[in-house]
Tab-separated table of N, CA and C in Angstrom:
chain	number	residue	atom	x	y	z
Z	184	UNK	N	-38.403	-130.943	-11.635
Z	184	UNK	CA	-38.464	-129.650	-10.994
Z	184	UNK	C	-37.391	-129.598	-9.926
Z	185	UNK	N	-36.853	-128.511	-9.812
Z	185	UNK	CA	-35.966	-127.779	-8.559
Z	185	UNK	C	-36.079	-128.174	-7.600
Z	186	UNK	N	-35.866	-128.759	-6.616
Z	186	UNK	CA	-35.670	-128.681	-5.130
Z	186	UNK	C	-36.255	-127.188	-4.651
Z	187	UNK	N	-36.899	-126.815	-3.895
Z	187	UNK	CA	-36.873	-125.351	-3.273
Z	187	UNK	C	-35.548	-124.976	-2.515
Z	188	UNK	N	-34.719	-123.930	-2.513
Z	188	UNK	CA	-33.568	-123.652	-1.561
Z	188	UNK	C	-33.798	-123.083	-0.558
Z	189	UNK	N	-33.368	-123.796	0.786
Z	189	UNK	CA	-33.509	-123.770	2.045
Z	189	UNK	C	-32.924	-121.938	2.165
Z	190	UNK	N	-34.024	-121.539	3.146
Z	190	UNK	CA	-33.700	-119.872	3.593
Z	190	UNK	C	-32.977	-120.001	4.697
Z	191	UNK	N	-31.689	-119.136	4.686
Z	191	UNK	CA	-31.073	-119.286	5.641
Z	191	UNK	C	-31.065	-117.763	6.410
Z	192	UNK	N	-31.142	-118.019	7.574
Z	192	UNK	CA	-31.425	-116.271	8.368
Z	192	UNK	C	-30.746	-115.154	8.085
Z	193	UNK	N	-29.560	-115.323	8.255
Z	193	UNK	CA	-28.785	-114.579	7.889
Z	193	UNK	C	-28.181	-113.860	6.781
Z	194	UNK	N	-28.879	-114.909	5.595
Z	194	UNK	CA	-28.528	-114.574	4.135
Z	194	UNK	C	-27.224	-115.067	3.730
Z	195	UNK	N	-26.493	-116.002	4.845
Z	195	UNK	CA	-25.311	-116.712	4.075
Z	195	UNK	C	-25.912	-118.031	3.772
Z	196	UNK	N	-24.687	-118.179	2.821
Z	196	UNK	CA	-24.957	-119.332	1.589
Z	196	UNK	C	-23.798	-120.613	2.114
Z	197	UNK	N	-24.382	-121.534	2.753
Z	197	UNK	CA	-23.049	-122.590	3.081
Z	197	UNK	C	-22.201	-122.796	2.059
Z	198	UNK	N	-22.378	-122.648	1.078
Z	198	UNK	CA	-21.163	-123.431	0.311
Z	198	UNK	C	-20.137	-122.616	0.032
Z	199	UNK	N	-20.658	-121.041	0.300
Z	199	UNK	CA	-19.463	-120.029	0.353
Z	199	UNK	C	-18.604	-119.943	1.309
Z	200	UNK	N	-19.058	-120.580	2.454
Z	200	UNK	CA	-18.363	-120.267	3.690
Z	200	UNK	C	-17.140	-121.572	3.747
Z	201	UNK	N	-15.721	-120.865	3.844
Z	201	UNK	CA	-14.341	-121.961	3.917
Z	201	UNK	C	-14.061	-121.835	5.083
Z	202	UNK	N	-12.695	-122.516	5.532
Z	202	UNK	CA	-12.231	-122.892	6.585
Z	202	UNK	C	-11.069	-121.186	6.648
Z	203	UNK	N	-11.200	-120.374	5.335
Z	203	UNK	CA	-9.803	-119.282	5.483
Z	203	UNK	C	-11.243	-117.844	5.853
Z	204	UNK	N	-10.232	-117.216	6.943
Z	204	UNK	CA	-11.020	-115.959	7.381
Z	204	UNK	C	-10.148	-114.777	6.730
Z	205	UNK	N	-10.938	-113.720	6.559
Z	205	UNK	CA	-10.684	-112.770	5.806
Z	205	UNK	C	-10.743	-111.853	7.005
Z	206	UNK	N	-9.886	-111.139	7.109
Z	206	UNK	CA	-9.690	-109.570	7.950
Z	206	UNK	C	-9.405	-108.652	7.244
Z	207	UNK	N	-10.618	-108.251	7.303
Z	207	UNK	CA	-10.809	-106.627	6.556
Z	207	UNK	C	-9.702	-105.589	7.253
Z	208	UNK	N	-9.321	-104.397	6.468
Z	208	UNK	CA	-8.583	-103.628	7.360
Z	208	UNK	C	-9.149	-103.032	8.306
Z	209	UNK	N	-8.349	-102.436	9.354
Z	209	UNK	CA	-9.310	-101.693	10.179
Z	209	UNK	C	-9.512	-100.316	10.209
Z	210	UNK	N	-10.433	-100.023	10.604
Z	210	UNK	CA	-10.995	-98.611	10.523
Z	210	UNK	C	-11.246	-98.140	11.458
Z	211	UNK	N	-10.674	-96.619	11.857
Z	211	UNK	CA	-11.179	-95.921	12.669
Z	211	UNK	C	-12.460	-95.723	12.922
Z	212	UNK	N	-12.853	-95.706	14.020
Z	212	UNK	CA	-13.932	-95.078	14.671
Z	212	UNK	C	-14.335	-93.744	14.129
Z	213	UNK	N	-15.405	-93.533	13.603
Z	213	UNK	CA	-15.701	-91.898	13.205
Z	213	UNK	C	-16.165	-91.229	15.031
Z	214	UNK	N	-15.104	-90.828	15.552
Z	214	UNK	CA	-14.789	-90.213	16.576
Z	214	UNK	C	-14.072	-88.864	16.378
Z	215	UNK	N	-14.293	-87.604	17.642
Z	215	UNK	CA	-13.894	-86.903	17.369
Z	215	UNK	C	-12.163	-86.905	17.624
Z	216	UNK	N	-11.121	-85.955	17.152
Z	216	UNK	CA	-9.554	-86.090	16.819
Z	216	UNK	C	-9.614	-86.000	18.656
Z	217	UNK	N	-8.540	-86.829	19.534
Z	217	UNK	CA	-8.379	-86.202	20.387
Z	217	UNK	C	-7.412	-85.036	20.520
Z	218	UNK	N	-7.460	-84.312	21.901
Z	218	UNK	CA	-7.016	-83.289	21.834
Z	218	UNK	C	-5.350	-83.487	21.829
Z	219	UNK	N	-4.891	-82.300	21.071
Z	219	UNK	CA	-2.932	-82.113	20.723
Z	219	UNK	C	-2.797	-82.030	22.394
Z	220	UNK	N	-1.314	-82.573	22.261
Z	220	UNK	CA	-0.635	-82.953	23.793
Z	220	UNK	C	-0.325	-81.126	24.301
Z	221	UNK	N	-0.223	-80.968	25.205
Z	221	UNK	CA	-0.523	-79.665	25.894
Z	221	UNK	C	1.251	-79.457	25.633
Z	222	UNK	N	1.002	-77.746	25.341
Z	222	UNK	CA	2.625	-76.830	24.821
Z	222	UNK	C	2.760	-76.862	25.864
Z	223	UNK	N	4.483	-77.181	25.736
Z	223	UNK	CA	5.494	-76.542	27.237
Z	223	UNK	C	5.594	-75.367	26.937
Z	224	UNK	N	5.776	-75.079	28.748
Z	224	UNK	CA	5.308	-73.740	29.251
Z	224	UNK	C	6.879	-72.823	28.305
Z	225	UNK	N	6.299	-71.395	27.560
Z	225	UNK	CA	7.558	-70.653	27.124
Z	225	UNK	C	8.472	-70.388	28.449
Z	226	UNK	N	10.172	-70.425	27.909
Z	226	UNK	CA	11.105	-70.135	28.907
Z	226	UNK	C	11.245	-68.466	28.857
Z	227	UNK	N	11.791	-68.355	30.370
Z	227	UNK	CA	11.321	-67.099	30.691
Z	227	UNK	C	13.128	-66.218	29.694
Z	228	UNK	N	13.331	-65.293	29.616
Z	228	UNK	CA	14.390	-64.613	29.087
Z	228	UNK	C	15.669	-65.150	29.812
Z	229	UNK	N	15.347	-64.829	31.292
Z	229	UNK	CA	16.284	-65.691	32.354
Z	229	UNK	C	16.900	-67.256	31.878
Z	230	UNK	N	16.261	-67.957	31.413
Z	230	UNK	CA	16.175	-69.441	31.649
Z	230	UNK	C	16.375	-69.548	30.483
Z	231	UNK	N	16.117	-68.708	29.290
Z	231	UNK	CA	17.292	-68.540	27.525
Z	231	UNK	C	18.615	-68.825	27.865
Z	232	UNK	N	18.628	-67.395	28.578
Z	232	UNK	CA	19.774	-66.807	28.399
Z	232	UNK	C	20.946	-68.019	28.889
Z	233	UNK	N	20.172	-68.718	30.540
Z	233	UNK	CA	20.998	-69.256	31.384
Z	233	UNK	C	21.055	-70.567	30.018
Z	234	UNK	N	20.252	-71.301	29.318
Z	234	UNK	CA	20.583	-72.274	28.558
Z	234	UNK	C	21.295	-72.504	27.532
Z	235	UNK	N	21.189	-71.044	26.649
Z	235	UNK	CA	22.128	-70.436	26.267
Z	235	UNK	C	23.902	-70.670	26.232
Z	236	UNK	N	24.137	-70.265	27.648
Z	236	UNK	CA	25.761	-70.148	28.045
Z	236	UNK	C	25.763	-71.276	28.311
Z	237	UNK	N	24.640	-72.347	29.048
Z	237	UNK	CA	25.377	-73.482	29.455
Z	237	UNK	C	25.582	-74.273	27.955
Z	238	UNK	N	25.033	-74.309	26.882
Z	238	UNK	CA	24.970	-74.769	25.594
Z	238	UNK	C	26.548	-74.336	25.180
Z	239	UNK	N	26.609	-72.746	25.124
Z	239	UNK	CA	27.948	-72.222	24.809
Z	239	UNK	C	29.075	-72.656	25.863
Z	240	UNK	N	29.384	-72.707	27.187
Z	240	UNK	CA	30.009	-73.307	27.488
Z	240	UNK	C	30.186	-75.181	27.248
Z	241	UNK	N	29.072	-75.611	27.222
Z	241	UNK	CA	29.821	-77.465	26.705
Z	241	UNK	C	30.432	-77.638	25.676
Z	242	UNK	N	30.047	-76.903	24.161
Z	242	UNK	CA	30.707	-76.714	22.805
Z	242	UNK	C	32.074	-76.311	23.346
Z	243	UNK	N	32.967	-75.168	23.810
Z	243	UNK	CA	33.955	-74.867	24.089
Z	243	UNK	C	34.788	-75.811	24.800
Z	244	UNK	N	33.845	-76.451	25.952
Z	244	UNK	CA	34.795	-77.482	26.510
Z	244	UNK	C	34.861	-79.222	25.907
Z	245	UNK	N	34.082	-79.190	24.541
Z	245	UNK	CA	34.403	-80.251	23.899
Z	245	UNK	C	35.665	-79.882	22.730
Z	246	UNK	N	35.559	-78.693	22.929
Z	246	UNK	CA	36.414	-78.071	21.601
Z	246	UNK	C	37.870	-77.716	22.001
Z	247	UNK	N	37.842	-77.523	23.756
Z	247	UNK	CA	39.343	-77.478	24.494
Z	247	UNK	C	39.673	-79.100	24.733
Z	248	UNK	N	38.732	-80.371	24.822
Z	248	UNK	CA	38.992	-81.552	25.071
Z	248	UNK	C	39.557	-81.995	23.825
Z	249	UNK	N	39.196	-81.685	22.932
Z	249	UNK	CA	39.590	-82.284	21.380
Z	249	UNK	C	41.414	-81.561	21.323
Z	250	UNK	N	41.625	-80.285	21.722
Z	250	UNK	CA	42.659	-79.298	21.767
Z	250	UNK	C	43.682	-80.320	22.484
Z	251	UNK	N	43.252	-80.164	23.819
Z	251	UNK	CA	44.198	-81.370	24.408
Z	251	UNK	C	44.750	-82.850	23.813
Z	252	UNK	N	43.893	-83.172	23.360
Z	252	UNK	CA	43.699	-84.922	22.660
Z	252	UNK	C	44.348	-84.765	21.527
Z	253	UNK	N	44.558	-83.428	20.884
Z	253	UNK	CA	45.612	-83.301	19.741
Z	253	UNK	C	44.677	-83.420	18.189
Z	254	UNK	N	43.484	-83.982	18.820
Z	254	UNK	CA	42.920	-83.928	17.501
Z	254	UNK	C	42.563	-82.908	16.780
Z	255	UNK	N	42.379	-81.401	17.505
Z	255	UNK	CA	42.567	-80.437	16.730
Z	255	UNK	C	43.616	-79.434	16.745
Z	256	UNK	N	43.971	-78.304	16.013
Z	256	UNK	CA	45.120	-77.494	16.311
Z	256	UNK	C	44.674	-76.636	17.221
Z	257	UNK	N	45.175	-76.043	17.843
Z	257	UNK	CA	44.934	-75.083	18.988
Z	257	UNK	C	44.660	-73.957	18.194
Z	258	UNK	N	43.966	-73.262	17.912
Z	258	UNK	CA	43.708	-71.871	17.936
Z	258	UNK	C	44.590	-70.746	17.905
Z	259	UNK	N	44.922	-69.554	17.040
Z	259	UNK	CA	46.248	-68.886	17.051
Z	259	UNK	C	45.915	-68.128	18.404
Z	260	UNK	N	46.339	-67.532	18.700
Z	260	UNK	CA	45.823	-66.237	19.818
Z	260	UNK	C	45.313	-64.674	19.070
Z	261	UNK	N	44.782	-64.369	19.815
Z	261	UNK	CA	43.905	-63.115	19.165
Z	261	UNK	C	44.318	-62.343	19.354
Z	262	UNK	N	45.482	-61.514	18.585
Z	262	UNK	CA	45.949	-60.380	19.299
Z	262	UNK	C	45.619	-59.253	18.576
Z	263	UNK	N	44.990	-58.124	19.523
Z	263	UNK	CA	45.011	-56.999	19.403
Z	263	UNK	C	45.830	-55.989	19.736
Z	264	UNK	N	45.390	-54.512	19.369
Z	264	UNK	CA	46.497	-53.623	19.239
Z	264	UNK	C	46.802	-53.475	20.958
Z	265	UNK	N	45.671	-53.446	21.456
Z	265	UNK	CA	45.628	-53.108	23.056
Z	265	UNK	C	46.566	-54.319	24.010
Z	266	UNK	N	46.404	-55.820	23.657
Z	266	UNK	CA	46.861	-56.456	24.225
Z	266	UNK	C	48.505	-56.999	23.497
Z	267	UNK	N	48.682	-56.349	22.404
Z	267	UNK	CA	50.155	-56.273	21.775
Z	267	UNK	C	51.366	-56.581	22.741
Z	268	UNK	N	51.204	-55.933	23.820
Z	268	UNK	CA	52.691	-56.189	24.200
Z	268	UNK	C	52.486	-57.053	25.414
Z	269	UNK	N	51.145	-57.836	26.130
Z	269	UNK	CA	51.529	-59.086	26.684
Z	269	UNK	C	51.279	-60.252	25.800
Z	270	UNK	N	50.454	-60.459	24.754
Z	270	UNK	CA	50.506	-61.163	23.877
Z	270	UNK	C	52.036	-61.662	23.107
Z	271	UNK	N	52.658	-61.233	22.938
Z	271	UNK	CA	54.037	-60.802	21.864
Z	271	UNK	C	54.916	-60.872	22.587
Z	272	UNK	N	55.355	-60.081	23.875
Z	272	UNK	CA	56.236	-59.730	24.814
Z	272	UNK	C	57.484	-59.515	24.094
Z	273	UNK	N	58.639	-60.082	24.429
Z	273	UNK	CA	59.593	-59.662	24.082
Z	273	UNK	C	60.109	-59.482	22.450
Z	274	UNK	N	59.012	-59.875	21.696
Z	274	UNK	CA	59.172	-59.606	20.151
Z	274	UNK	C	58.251	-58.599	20.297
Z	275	UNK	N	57.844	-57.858	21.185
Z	275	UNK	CA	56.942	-56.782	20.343
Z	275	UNK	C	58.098	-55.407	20.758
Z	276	UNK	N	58.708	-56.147	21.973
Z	276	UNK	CA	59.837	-54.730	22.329
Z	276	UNK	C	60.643	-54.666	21.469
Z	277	UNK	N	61.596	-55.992	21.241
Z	277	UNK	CA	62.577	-55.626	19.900
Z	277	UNK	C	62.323	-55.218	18.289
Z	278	UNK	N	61.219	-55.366	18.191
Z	278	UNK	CA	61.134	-53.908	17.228
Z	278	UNK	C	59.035	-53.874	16.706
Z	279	UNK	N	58.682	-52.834	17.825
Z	279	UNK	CA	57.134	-52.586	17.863
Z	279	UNK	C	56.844	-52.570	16.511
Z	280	UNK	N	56.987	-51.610	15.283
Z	280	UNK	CA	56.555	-51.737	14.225
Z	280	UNK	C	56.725	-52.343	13.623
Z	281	UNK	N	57.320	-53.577	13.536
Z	281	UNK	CA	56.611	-54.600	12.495
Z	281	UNK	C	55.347	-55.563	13.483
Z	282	UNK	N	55.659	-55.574	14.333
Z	282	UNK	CA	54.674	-56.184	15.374
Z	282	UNK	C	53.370	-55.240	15.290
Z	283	UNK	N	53.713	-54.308	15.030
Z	283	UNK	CA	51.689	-53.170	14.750
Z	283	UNK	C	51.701	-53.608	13.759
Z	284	UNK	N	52.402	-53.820	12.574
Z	284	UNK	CA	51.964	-53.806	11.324
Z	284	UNK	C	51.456	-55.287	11.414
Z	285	UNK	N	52.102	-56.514	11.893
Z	285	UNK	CA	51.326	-57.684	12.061
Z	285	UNK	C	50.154	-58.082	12.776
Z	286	UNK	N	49.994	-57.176	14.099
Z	286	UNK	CA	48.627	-57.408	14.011
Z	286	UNK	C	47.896	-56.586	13.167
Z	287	UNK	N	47.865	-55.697	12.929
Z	287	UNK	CA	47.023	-54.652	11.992
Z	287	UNK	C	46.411	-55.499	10.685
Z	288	UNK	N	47.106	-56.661	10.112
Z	288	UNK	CA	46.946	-57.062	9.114
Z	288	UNK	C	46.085	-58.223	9.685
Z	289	UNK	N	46.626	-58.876	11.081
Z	289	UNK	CA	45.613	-59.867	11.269
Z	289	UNK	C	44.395	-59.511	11.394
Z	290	UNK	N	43.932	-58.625	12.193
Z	290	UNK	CA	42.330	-57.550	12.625
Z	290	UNK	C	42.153	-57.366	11.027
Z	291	UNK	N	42.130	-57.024	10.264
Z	291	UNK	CA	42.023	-57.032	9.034
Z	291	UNK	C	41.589	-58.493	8.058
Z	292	UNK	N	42.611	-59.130	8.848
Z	292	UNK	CA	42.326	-60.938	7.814
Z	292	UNK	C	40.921	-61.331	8.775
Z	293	UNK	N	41.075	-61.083	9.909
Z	293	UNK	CA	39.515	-61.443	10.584
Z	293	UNK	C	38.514	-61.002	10.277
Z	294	UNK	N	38.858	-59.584	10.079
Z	294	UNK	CA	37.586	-58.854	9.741
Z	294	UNK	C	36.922	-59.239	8.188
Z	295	UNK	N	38.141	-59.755	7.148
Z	295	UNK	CA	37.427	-59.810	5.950
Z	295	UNK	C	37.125	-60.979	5.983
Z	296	UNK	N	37.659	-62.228	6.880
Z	296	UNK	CA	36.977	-63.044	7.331
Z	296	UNK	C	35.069	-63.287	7.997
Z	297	UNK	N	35.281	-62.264	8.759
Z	297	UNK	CA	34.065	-62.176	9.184
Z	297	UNK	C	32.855	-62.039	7.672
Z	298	UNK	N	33.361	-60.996	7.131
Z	298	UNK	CA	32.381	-60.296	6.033
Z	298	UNK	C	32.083	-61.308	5.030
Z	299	UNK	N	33.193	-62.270	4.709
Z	299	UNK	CA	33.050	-63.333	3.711
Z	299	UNK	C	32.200	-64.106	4.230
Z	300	UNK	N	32.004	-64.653	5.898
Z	300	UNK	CA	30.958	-65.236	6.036
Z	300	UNK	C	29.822	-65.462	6.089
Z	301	UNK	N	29.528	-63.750	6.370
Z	301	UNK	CA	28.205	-63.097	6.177
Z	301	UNK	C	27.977	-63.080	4.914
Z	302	UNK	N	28.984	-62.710	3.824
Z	302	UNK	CA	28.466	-62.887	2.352
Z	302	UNK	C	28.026	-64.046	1.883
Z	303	UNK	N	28.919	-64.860	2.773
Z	303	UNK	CA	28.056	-66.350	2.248
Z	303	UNK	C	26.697	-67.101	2.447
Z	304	UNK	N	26.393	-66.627	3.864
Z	304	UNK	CA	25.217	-67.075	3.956
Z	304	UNK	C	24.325	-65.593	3.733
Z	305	UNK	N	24.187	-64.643	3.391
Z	305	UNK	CA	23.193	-64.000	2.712
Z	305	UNK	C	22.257	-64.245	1.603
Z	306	UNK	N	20.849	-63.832	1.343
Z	306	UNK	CA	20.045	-64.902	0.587
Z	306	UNK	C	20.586	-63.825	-0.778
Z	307	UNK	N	20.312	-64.901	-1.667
Z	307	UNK	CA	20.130	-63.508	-3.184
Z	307	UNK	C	18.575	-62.978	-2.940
Z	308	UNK	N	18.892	-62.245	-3.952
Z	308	UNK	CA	17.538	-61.284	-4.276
Z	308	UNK	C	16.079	-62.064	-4.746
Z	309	UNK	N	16.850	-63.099	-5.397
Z	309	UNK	CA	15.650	-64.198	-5.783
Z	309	UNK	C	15.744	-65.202	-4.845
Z	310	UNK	N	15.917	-65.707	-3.620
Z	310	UNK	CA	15.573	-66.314	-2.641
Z	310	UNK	C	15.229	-65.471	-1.740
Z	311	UNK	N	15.432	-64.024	-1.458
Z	311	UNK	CA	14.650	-63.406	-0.719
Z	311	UNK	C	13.307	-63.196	-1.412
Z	312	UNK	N	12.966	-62.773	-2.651
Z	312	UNK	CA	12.021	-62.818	-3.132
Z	312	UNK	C	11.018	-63.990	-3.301
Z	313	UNK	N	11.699	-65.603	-3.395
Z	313	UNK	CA	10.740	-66.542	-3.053
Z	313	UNK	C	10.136	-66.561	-1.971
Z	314	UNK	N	11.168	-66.055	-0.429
Z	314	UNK	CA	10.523	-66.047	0.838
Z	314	UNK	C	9.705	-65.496	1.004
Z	315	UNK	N	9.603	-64.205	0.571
Z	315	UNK	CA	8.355	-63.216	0.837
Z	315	UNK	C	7.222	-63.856	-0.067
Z	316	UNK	N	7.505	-64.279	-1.009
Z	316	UNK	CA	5.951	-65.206	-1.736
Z	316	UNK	C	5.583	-66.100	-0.656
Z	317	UNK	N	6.761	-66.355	-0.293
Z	317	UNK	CA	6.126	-68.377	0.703
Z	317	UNK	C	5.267	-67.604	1.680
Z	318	UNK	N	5.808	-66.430	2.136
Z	318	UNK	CA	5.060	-65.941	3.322
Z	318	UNK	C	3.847	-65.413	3.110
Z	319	UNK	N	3.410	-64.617	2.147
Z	319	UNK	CA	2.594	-64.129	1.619
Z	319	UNK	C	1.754	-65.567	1.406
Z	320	UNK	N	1.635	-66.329	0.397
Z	320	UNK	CA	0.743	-67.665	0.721
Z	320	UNK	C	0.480	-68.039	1.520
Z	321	UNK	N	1.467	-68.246	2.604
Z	321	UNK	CA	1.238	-68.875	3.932
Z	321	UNK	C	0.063	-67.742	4.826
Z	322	UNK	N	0.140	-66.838	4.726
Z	322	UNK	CA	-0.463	-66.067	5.242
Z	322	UNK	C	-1.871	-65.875	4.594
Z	323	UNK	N	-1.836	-66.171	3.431
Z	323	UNK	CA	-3.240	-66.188	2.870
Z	323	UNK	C	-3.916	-67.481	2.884
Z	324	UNK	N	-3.701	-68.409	3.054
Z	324	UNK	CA	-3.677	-70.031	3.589
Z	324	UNK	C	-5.117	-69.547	5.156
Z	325	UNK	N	-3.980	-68.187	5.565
Z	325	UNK	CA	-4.927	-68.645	6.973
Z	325	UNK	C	-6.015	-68.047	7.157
Z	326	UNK	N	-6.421	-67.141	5.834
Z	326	UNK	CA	-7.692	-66.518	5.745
Z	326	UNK	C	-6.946	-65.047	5.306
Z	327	UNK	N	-7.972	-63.995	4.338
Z	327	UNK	CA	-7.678	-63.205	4.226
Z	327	UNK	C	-9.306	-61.839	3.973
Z	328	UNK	N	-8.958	-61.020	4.868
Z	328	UNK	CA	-10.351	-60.167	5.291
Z	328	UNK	C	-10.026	-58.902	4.267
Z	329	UNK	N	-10.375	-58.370	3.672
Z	329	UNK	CA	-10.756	-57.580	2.343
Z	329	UNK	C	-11.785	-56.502	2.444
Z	330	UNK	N	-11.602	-55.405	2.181
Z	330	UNK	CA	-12.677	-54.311	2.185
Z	330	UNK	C	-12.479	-53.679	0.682
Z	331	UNK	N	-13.531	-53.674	-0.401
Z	331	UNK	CA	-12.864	-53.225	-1.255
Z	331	UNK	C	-13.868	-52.046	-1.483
Z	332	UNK	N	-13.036	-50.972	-2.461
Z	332	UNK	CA	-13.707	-49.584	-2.526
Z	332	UNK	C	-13.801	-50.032	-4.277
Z	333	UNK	N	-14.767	-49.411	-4.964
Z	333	UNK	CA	-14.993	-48.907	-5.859
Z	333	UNK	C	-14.655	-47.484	-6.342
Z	334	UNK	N	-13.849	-46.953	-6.939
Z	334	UNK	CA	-13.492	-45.595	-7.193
Z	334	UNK	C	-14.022	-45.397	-8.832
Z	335	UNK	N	-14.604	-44.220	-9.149
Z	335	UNK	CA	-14.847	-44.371	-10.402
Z	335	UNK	C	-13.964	-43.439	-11.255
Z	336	UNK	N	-13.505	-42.678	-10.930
Z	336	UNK	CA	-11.962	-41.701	-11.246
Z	336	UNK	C	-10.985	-41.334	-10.824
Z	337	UNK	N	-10.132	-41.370	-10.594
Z	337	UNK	CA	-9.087	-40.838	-10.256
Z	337	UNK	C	-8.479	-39.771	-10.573
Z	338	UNK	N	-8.417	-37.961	-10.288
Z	338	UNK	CA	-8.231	-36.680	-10.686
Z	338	UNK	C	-6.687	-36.761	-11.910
Z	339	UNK	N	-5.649	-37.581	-10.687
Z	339	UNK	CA	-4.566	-37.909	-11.647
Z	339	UNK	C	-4.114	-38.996	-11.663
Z	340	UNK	N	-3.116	-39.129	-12.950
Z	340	UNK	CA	-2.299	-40.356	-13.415
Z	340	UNK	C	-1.277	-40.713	-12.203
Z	341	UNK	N	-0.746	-39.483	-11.453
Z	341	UNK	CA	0.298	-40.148	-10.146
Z	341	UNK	C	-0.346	-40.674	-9.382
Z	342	UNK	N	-2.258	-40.474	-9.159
Z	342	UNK	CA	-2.716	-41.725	-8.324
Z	342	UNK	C	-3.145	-42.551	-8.439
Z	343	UNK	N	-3.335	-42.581	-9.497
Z	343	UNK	CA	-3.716	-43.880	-10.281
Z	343	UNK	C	-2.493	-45.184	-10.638
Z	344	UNK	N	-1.401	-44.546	-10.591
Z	344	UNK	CA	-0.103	-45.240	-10.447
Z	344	UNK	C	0.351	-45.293	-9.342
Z	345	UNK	N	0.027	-44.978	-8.231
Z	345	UNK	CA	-0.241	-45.188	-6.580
Z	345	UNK	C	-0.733	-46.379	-6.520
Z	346	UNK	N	-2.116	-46.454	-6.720
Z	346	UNK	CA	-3.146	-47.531	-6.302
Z	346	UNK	C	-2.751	-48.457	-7.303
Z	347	UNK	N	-2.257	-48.927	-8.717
Z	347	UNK	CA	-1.997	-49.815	-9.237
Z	347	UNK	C	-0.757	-50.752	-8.624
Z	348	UNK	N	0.557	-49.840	-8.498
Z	348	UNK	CA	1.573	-49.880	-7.528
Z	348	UNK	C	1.103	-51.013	-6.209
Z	349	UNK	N	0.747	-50.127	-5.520
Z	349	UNK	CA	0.172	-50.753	-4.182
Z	349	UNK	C	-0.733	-52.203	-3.914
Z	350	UNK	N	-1.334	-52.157	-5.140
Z	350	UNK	CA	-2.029	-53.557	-5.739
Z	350	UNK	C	-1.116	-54.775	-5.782
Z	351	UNK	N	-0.226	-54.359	-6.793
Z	351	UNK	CA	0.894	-55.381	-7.196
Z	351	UNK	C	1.782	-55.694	-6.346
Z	352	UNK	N	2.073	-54.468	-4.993
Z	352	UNK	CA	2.791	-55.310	-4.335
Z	352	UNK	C	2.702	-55.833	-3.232
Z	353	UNK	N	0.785	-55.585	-3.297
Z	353	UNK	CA	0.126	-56.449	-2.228
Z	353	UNK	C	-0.433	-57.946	-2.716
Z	354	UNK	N	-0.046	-58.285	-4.162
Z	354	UNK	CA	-0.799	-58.956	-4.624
Z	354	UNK	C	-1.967	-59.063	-4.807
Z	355	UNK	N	-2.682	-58.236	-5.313
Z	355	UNK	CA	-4.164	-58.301	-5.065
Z	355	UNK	C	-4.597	-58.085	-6.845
């Protein structure tokens, strides 16, 4: 017959127990989240604006330091029709019209300059149209409150193509 096996208090078994310890991972505390670190205070319009220019002035004076240092080209000068003849000086006296006609063409290369840039970063029609979905989800994400009517006729087909209309491009 068996030996009887000694009860041990705890319910461990000596011969399981080695000399290697096991560390479980650790686990949070089921505690509540503490609280998000407190928003800085919004800047007032004043304190934009002033951060603003000081932002726009350091860019310019890294961009006149680089000018100096040669690492970039200097910038043409901006001449307009108004400032034509200290800009230009003595080539704008010896003969003004080709000097209007050269700036005229530069205000022109800027300007279609300008427009090309704006064309470039403008969204297409189908990335404006994804945005307004993202927004539309996002916005329904944060709850959405609903009153709905039951109508059982509609007199005419133009309002009935109203309210279908209005459906679809509320998503509903």
């Amino acid at each position: 017959a068996k030996a009887a096996q000694p009860r041990y208090e705890l319910g461990v078994e000596p011969d399981r127990v080695t000399l290697y310890v096991e560390h479980p991972p650790p686990v949070e505390p089921p505690a509540e989240l503490a609280p998000p670190p407190p928003q800085p205070l919004p800047l007032t319009a004043k304190e934009r604006k002033k951060l603003r220019t000081q932002r726009r002035q350091a860019a310019e004076r890294a961009r006149q330091d680089q000018v100096r240092a040669g690492l970039v080209a200097p910038p043409p000068p901006k001449v307009k029709l108004s400032n034509l003849m200290r800009a230009l000086g003595e080539h704008a006296v010896s003969n003004p019209t080709e000097m209007e006609a050269r700036v005229r063409a530069q205000i022109a290369e800027r300007e279609a300059a300008h427009l090309a840039r704006n064309a470039a970063s403008k969204k297409t029609k189908e990335e404006r149209r994804e945005a307004k979905l993202a927004k539309v989800a996002k916005d329904i994400a944060l709850g959405v409150h609903v009153v709905v009517y039951r109508v059982s006729t509609l007199p005419t087909r133009q309002q009935l193509h109203k309210v279908e209309l209005n459906a679809t491009q509320l998503h509903f």
